[in-house]
Structure formats: C-alpha cells, structure tokens
Amino acid sequence: MSDYNVLVGGAAGQGVETLAALIEKAFHRHGLWVFGVRDYMSRIRGGHNFAQVRVADRPLHGPRRRLDAIVALNEETVRLHRDRLAENGKILSDAGLAVTDPALLSLPLERTARELGDPRVAGSLALGVVGASFGLDRAIVEGILAERFAGETLAVNVKALHGAWEWVTRHFPLPLGPRPERDRILVTGTEALGLGVLAAGCTFSAWYPMTPATPLMTFLSDRQGEAGIVVEQAEDEIAAINMALGAAYAGARALCATSGGGFSLMVEGLSLAGMTETPLVIALMQRPGPATGFPTRTEQGDLAFALTAGHGEFPRLVTALRTPADAFRQAARAFNLAEKYQLPAILLGDQFLADYVQSLPPLDFGSLSIDRQLLDPVAVGPDGEYLRYGLTGSGVSPRLLPGKVPGQVVMLCSDEHTPRGNITEAADVRTAMVNKRMGKQAMLSREVEEPEFLGEDGPVLFVAWGSTYGPLREAVEALNGEGHRVGALVFGDLWPLPTGRLQEKAPGKLLVNVEQNHSGQLARLLRQETRIACDRSLLKYDGRPFTADDIIVWSREEVL
Amino acid sequence: MTSPRRFDVQEERAWCPGCGNYVLLACLKEALHRLDKQPHEVLICSGIGQAAKLPHYIKVNCFNGLHGRSLPAACAAKIVNPALAVIVSTGDGDSYGEGGNHFLHAIRRNVDIAHFVHNNGVYGLTKGQASPTMDLGRSTPGQAGGVRSDPLNPLALAISQDAGFVARGFTGEREHLIELMKAAIDYRGYALVDILQPCPVYNKVNTLQWYKERVRPLGGEHDPADRLAAFAQSLEGDDGGIPIGVIYRKDKPTFADRLSHLAAGAALVDKALDPRAARVFMDPFF
C-alpha cells in the first residue's frame, strides 16, 4: 500500500500555502487520495509555517507523523522536521541553502528562477521537482498551473516546471495507472461547510473577522453575488448576531461564524434567539483559549461553553462537525432544525477541521432538503389575530413572516411575553412560556443522531467528538489491523445528548475519552447525562491536532 | 381604516403620566397614517428602556430586542425585506450609550431606515441615571457628585460622518414632529431624528416648559444641503436657542444601491431556495 507524507516548510510569505495547494491538487488529479494540514503562525511575514501533504491509494482521514519528503524553503524547516524523516526519505531544497544531509537533493531553484527572470517561479520549480520525484504526469500538473495562472506568468511557470522535471529522477513508487474521471473533490472543512451553508439556502450572514472562522465567511462573501445572498462584515460580533436575528425574523435563513472570543460577545444575542424563538445557525470554529489564546491553532475547548452559553434557560442544538462531508450535511440539517424548532443551532468546528484538505467523493446536493415550517400567509388571512407565541398542541408556535398578511403583525419580544408577543409579568403566562420553550428541547432530543461507531467491539472503547474523528478512525483501523479489538464512538450531536448507543456499547469496556482539551469536557457531559464515567483520558491541548500515531502509541503503552 | 386608529392596540401603557413618550407615540401613528401605511407594512425595532416599550403600544410589526442592539437588527430586516418601512424607535441610552458603536456604523452602512431617538437625558427604566446626552455636572441617582463626562452631541457626530438625514424634533411641537417623522421615513437611507422630550420624574431641569422657551424651528434661511451650516446649527445650544427641524439632508446611495445583485433580483425574503442550485459552487473543487 502506498502512503506518502510530504512536508513543505518555510517562512510566512515564502509561498508555503500556494506550493502545498498545488502539490495537493497534482496528486488529487492523479486519482490519489489526499489529506493536507496547515500549521501556520499568527503573522504575515517570517516565522515558520508548514504544510503536510499526505497521499495514498485509499481514503485518508488524518495527518501522520512520519515524513517521506521535506520540501524546505529555508534551513529552519530541515532543522525542525529532520527527525521525522523516514529512512529512505528525501529533503528537496535550494542549492543556496546551507543544508548538508545525506538525504538532500540539492537543486538550483533560486538561480534558475532568476535566470528565468521571475523569482516567483521558484514554487513552480519545486512543484516540478515533487511531481517528477513521484513520477506524476507532467501534462496534468501543467493543467493545474493553467487554472491558477494566465498569459506570460503561466508561460514562465510552465517553463520552470519543465526545467525542474528534467533534473529529477523518480524517487518514490506510486501506483499511477490510467487517470480516473474527475469523480472526487479536494476540499477543506471550511469549503465543505460553506457549500452546505449555500445548499441550505442561507441568504444572510453577518460576521466579524476571527481566525479560524474567517475563511468560511470569505468563502461565502466571494460567492454572494452569484448566489444572490448578503454577507455583511459587522462592526463587532454583537452587531453580527443581532443582524442575523433581525434577518431571520424578517425571513432569511441566517448564519453567524466566529471563534471563542467572538462567541463570548454573541452570548447575549444567543439568549435573545432562545427567548424570541428565532432560528439561527452559528458556526463556532474553536481555537485554543482563554482570551486570545493560540489564534491560528486548534482545540476543542469550547464544548462546555457552547452547551451553557447565555443567561436563562432555553433550548438549543449543539452539533460537532466531524469531517468535511459531515460539515456539509450538518450545515443543511442545522438550518432545518433551527427553523423547525425555532431555536439557535451551534455548529462546533475547530481550526484543524476548518483548514485541513481532504479528497472525498462529491457532496450530494440532491440528498439535502429545505424544510422551513413557515405558516402559509394565504392560510392565515386577515381575520382573527395572529399570535406569534401562540400556545398550540404541537408545542411549537406557528411562525409567520412579517409583512406578508394585511392586517396581521408579527411581534418579537425579548421580555417574557404573552402569546401575542407583548410584555407580561403574569406568573401563569411565564410558566406556560417556559414550558413551551423547554418542551422544544424534549422534542429535539427525539431526533438527535447517535454517535458513529468505528472499529470492533472489544475491551477498549474510545469516545470522542468532532474533528478528532479522522485521526481516531485511522488509529482504530490500524489497531484493528494489528489484532487489537478496539472501537470508538464519535459524537456529532452533543446537545441534546443522544445516549442510546453509549448505553448499549459502554458496559464492560474500558472507556477512554480522546479530546483536544485539558478537562475532558465530553467525559464530563457523558457522566452528567448518563452516569457513565470514562476510565482513562487521552487529552491534548498543545494547539496541534492529534495524529493517529499519537493515539496508537499512547494506546499501546497505556490500555492495550 | 382611514384614521390613525388603525394603529391602536389594547395594551396597558407602562409609562408615567406626563411622559413625552405618549406624544411621540401619537405623532408616530399620525405620521404613518399620513404616509398611508398599513400596520403590516411597518416594522418598529427597539431595544430596552421606557422608549423601547413603544412598539407594544402601536399595531405594527415589532422587534423588541436587546438593549442597544436595535440598529443591527433593523438594518438586517430591511436588507432582507425592503418592502417593510423599518423604524428604530428607542431611547438615548439605547442609541448613544449601549449601542453607540452601532450608531456610527449605521451611518456608514446607510440602510434605508429611520432612527427616532427619544432623548430625555436620563435612563427612566433604571430610575434616573444620566444618559450620554445629560449635561456635565448634573446630579442624578447614579452620579451623586454630578456627571463627570461631557455630553454627546449626536447631531454634530452624524453630520461629521455625512449621515444623509439629520434632524431634531421636540414633543412640545407636535405638528412639526409629525412632519419630521414623515420626511425621515420617506428619506431613502439612514435618517436620524433626535427627539427632545421631558422626563417629568427624573429630569427636573429640562422640562417641557424649559424646552418651549428655547427651541427654535429652522426656517427658510437654513439650507439643509449646506453641510457646514448644518454643522454650525448642530453646535447651537440653549444660549442661541435649540434648533429643531431638518438640519442636514443629502441624497446618497443606500446599502441596497451599493449591492447590484440586491437591486436586480428578488428580495432575499422571497428568494426560492433549492439545494441543487448550489451544486455549481462545487465545480472548482474537482
């Protein structure tokens, strides 16, 4: 089985991201499966950034530790990552760098770029070196350059690619057969989530820039004209959530995206959504906190916060995004559930999921539906009085959009309110309204999805949530391959918490929670809701994502 | 119905006797009547405070949200459904204190809404603390040694940022206020009307009589298109009389005018939603 891992490293501003994206696309277009991660610092120039591009002849779900090739744009890259290079691995770098290493393939990248009259083509030279080393089809790689560049820029980049190709002989065997049809996509978690948001018919979103949520809003903003939607950068996160609520009230499907700090500012608005029964979807893309934390890195530290954020009691949906494909589907589902039960839905992502890139089968837009559960204006008519917060047998007040029926008005009220939506202080009305709102939580709990089970039933059961799905899946598959009978439950829906599959699987097993936080927030939630306690914890909070290797090594030493 | 009575609702009004809000409410109903609006065509957004209770006492659509946050909600509602006449009717603490940042950015965004600020210098709901427009040195229940910060001048601020419609009204001049409200609602873009009103319980200085002795309706000698003259008027205090009327007016492209795809297509609220229509956005990722 072929499974290679290539690291591209350099300083911010040296083109690490561009080169990695080109290499990923080159492998992807050969019908191979790609998984790429980014490790970047919170700066525009300097520092050390790297990307890891993993490629194999089977689907990939996470990063691995071992490197087969290092494409070093500076000396520091070699120094920092050399210890992970496999025995027969290669270091590809410019001849001008002060690197001496038996694994080095020293190449005149910068000199050649200067000779070609454009120092920016060094990236295409490196791409040529990688492509040739892996025996890729040069025409396919040229095609990728043609998607990015045009005119003279394209010509000089193609020339660089050809030049590089000639210096290099093939170093890595890959099963490169006939090219398959373009039957796979290569997307980041952000892009898949964005496609889900567009498919869900989100017509209004408001945001304030904050890593790692910014790429989602950039994705939507870039497409707002073509999609016919509005993506508005607000003056702050407080404005963003209140805009989204105003838009939802008026009839849009509305979204906010932010990270922990911005979500903290949105919390009063979240409570407003709960009280006023206004549908809203919030993409909460976590990064390590508290406060500013690690702006460009990953953590699962905001689960407990998402579960309880907001003053007062109100129902909510909290769903963690496990993979890009899951993010696509969950986005559409969240918009439907938010409207069906008239409540806020929080999608929990993180920097790892937002930024990693993965080959996967095309997303199935035909499988999605839009279910708004709005009152038909014609059926309402001008007679009688429409009651926005009416107490009906269904448990959910009928929702009419404002301005659609002559004679009828739609009241939204932040104070406790009467069925019409006027301020009240009556004890019996208060009790009835609380019962109605919290009753929706009970209704929602009947349609949450059980966690996905991976691996085999055996003495050890891992529990996890969100983006750890990928690394944990690879670890479980590897351990199963070694004959260890281990399994995993990976939660998507977290609130209301589905408890059936856990109750069924947990008895008699050593339960291990695998989370990217310090306090084991999932374990705490499971214990609170089911009295099932985890026996061991594998916790990571250094801002870097889990690799399958981390889980495998720990498991061998601690629980197997 | 062809009288302002079509905007009446049976709700007990939780305002003190003599509150300027009663006059403001009556004027608003009359302005909507004269504009030939129907209840379902109007949305009033408010925050929290005595003024913010207003949409409960008039039959129109209502977004009574959080303290200070009515402007973002109102702007978004108008963007989504441009057929609604959207009005923010809320207090000075709401608009200039808690929501001050939104005030600045509502001017920049220039969504077609009218913003009526009930300005009485105090926080009535929380029993009399100073609002951002209260004079320096005045003692209040929250500022025992007197207000230590200079008062905000909302009109000068709005004109400095080139807001397209900047006006001041007074609840003691009803007909004048009705016409100001009409003009602000009719104006295409963000329209600010700062409305002076007495608080008979907590503001014992700026009484109805105090204002009556000082307000000075702007006449034909003032050109609202002249920004520097408007700025000068906005700086006038009680010494030279307090000018009321349209102080500055300028036609500008609105938020919707600046988004060509909004101008061209159906309103966002009426957009047909179909997941399959979004499939085209996946094409570049193959």
mmCIF file of C-alpha atoms in Angstrom, chain A residues 25 28-29 182 184-187 191 195 198-199 201 203-204 219 223-230 232-236 238-239 242-243 245-247 249-250 252 268-269 272 362-363 365 368 370 401-414 420-423, chain B residues 9 11 39-43 48 52-53 55-67 69-70 72-81 84 98 101-103 105-106 108-109 255 259 261-262 268-271 273-282 284-286:
data_model
loop_
_atom_site.group_PDB
_atom_site.id
_atom_site.type_symbol
_atom_site.label_atom_id
_atom_site.label_comp_id
_atom_site.label_asym_id
_atom_site.label_seq_id
_atom_site.Cartn_x
_atom_site.Cartn_y
_atom_site.Cartn_z
ATOM 1 C CA LYS A 25 -4.097 19.241 -6.469
ATOM 2 C CA HIS A 28 -5.562 14.617 -6.402
ATOM 3 C CA ARG A 29 -5.819 14.884 -10.185
ATOM 4 C CA ARG A 182 -12.918 13.593 -12.144
ATOM 5 C CA ARG A 184 -13.587 13.211 -6.439
ATOM 6 C CA ILE A 185 -13.313 16.640 -4.900
ATOM 7 C CA LEU A 186 -10.500 18.119 -2.825
ATOM 8 C CA VAL A 187 -11.898 20.456 -0.171
ATOM 9 C CA GLU A 191 -15.182 24.795 1.915
ATOM 10 C CA LEU A 195 -21.094 24.519 0.334
ATOM 11 C CA LEU A 198 -25.130 27.663 0.383
ATOM 12 C CA ALA A 199 -27.102 24.479 -0.271
ATOM 13 C CA GLY A 201 -30.375 28.394 1.357
ATOM 14 C CA THR A 203 -29.471 34.079 2.412
ATOM 15 C CA PHE A 204 -27.934 36.331 5.073
ATOM 16 C CA PHE A 219 -15.819 31.707 1.074
ATOM 17 C CA ARG A 223 -19.847 33.972 -3.833
ATOM 18 C CA GLN A 224 -22.503 36.395 -2.597
ATOM 19 C CA GLY A 225 -23.147 37.985 -5.980
ATOM 20 C CA GLU A 226 -23.506 34.697 -7.817
ATOM 21 C CA ALA A 227 -25.569 33.140 -5.035
ATOM 22 C CA GLY A 228 -27.730 36.240 -4.624
ATOM 23 C CA ILE A 229 -27.167 36.472 -0.874
ATOM 24 C CA VAL A 230 -25.794 39.046 1.548
ATOM 25 C CA GLU A 232 -22.062 41.526 5.830
ATOM 26 C CA GLN A 233 -18.989 42.316 7.872
ATOM 27 C CA ALA A 234 -20.390 43.882 11.029
ATOM 28 C CA GLU A 235 -18.728 46.386 13.353
ATOM 29 C CA ASP A 236 -18.421 43.708 16.048
ATOM 30 C CA ILE A 238 -22.592 41.782 18.936
ATOM 31 C CA ALA A 239 -23.831 43.542 15.819
ATOM 32 C CA ASN A 242 -28.207 40.909 16.204
ATOM 33 C CA MET A 243 -28.113 41.427 12.444
ATOM 34 C CA LEU A 245 -31.537 37.715 14.261
ATOM 35 C CA GLY A 246 -33.110 40.713 12.509
ATOM 36 C CA ALA A 247 -32.592 38.943 9.193
ATOM 37 C CA TYR A 249 -37.070 37.495 11.894
ATOM 38 C CA ALA A 250 -37.652 39.122 8.503
ATOM 39 C CA ALA A 252 -33.854 34.951 5.839
ATOM 40 C CA GLU A 268 -26.490 37.831 24.964
ATOM 41 C CA GLY A 269 -27.762 37.558 21.396
ATOM 42 C CA LEU A 272 -32.252 36.540 22.666
ATOM 43 C CA PRO A 362 -18.548 14.634 -4.488
ATOM 44 C CA LEU A 363 -21.009 16.099 -1.997
ATOM 45 C CA PHE A 365 -26.648 18.147 -3.059
ATOM 46 C CA LEU A 368 -30.477 17.655 1.013
ATOM 47 C CA ILE A 370 -35.069 22.548 2.812
ATOM 48 C CA LEU A 401 -43.038 36.269 8.461
ATOM 49 C CA PRO A 402 -43.709 39.989 8.965
ATOM 50 C CA GLY A 403 -45.255 41.985 6.129
ATOM 51 C CA LYS A 404 -46.879 39.071 4.367
ATOM 52 C CA VAL A 405 -50.524 39.287 5.519
ATOM 53 C CA PRO A 406 -52.518 42.569 5.519
ATOM 54 C CA GLY A 407 -53.994 43.190 8.933
ATOM 55 C CA GLN A 408 -51.569 40.849 10.717
ATOM 56 C CA VAL A 409 -48.440 41.899 12.556
ATOM 57 C CA VAL A 410 -45.600 39.775 13.907
ATOM 58 C CA MET A 411 -44.296 40.602 17.362
ATOM 59 C CA LEU A 412 -40.828 39.622 18.585
ATOM 60 C CA CYS A 413 -40.170 40.294 22.235
ATOM 61 C CA SER A 414 -37.089 39.952 24.448
ATOM 62 C CA ARG A 420 -49.335 37.881 21.020
ATOM 63 C CA GLY A 421 -45.788 38.942 21.933
ATOM 64 C CA ASN A 422 -46.435 41.769 24.368
ATOM 65 C CA ILE A 423 -44.515 42.269 27.619
ATOM 66 C CA VAL B 9 -53.801 48.265 20.223
ATOM 67 C CA GLU B 11 -52.268 47.323 25.798
ATOM 68 C CA PRO B 39 -49.827 48.025 10.014
ATOM 69 C CA HIS B 40 -48.297 45.011 8.268
ATOM 70 C CA GLU B 41 -46.098 47.246 6.098
ATOM 71 C CA VAL B 42 -44.257 48.761 9.057
ATOM 72 C CA LEU B 43 -41.612 47.286 11.380
ATOM 73 C CA ILE B 48 -34.693 48.186 26.200
ATOM 74 C CA ALA B 52 -38.269 50.859 23.802
ATOM 75 C CA LYS B 53 -41.730 49.813 25.013
ATOM 76 C CA PRO B 55 -43.795 49.155 19.634
ATOM 77 C CA HIS B 56 -46.004 47.330 22.129
ATOM 78 C CA TYR B 57 -48.455 50.219 22.054
ATOM 79 C CA ILE B 58 -48.910 50.508 18.290
ATOM 80 C CA LYS B 59 -50.202 47.945 15.862
ATOM 81 C CA VAL B 60 -47.234 47.311 13.576
ATOM 82 C CA ASN B 61 -44.627 44.540 13.331
ATOM 83 C CA CYS B 62 -42.254 44.659 16.290
ATOM 84 C CA PHE B 63 -38.677 43.579 17.000
ATOM 85 C CA ASN B 64 -38.176 44.436 20.657
ATOM 86 C CA GLY B 65 -34.689 43.032 21.110
ATOM 87 C CA LEU B 66 -31.701 43.680 23.366
ATOM 88 C CA HIS B 67 -30.575 46.900 24.986
ATOM 89 C CA ARG B 69 -28.879 46.388 19.646
ATOM 90 C CA SER B 70 -31.904 47.513 17.674
ATOM 91 C CA PRO B 72 -28.186 45.993 13.589
ATOM 92 C CA ALA B 73 -31.446 44.049 13.747
ATOM 93 C CA ALA B 74 -33.346 46.804 11.947
ATOM 94 C CA CYS B 75 -30.725 47.140 9.201
ATOM 95 C CA ALA B 76 -30.735 43.404 8.536
ATOM 96 C CA ALA B 77 -34.533 43.168 8.497
ATOM 97 C CA LYS B 78 -34.678 45.962 5.915
ATOM 98 C CA ILE B 79 -31.976 44.278 3.789
ATOM 99 C CA VAL B 80 -33.964 41.033 3.823
ATOM 100 C CA ASN B 81 -37.383 42.578 3.172
ATOM 101 C CA LEU B 84 -41.074 46.908 5.098
ATOM 102 C CA GLU B 98 -25.013 50.799 24.913
ATOM 103 C CA ASN B 101 -20.858 51.645 18.048
ATOM 104 C CA HIS B 102 -23.885 50.545 16.044
ATOM 105 C CA PHE B 103 -24.927 54.198 15.656
ATOM 106 C CA HIS B 105 -21.802 52.057 11.657
ATOM 107 C CA ALA B 106 -25.473 52.533 10.807
ATOM 108 C CA ARG B 108 -21.713 54.244 7.276
ATOM 109 C CA ARG B 109 -23.921 51.365 6.154
ATOM 110 C CA PHE B 255 -26.779 49.919 1.168
ATOM 111 C CA LEU B 259 -25.089 45.869 -3.919
ATOM 112 C CA HIS B 261 -27.268 41.822 -7.046
ATOM 113 C CA LEU B 262 -29.727 43.028 -4.389
ATOM 114 C CA LEU B 268 -33.969 37.902 -0.001
ATOM 115 C CA VAL B 269 -37.184 37.025 1.828
ATOM 116 C CA ASP B 270 -38.813 35.916 -1.421
ATOM 117 C CA LYS B 271 -35.836 34.029 -2.859
ATOM 118 C CA LEU B 273 -34.342 28.051 -2.039
ATOM 119 C CA ASP B 274 -33.100 24.862 -3.692
ATOM 120 C CA PRO B 275 -30.053 22.863 -2.549
ATOM 121 C CA ARG B 276 -29.391 21.639 -6.088
ATOM 122 C CA ALA B 277 -28.955 25.218 -7.282
ATOM 123 C CA ALA B 278 -25.818 25.433 -5.134
ATOM 124 C CA ARG B 279 -24.140 22.436 -6.780
ATOM 125 C CA VAL B 280 -22.382 24.702 -9.256
ATOM 126 C CA PHE B 281 -20.252 26.051 -6.406
ATOM 127 C CA MET B 282 -18.638 22.616 -6.033
ATOM 128 C CA PRO B 284 -13.886 24.244 -8.889
ATOM 129 C CA PHE B 285 -13.043 21.574 -6.318
ATOM 130 C CA PHE B 286 -12.835 18.557 -8.639
#
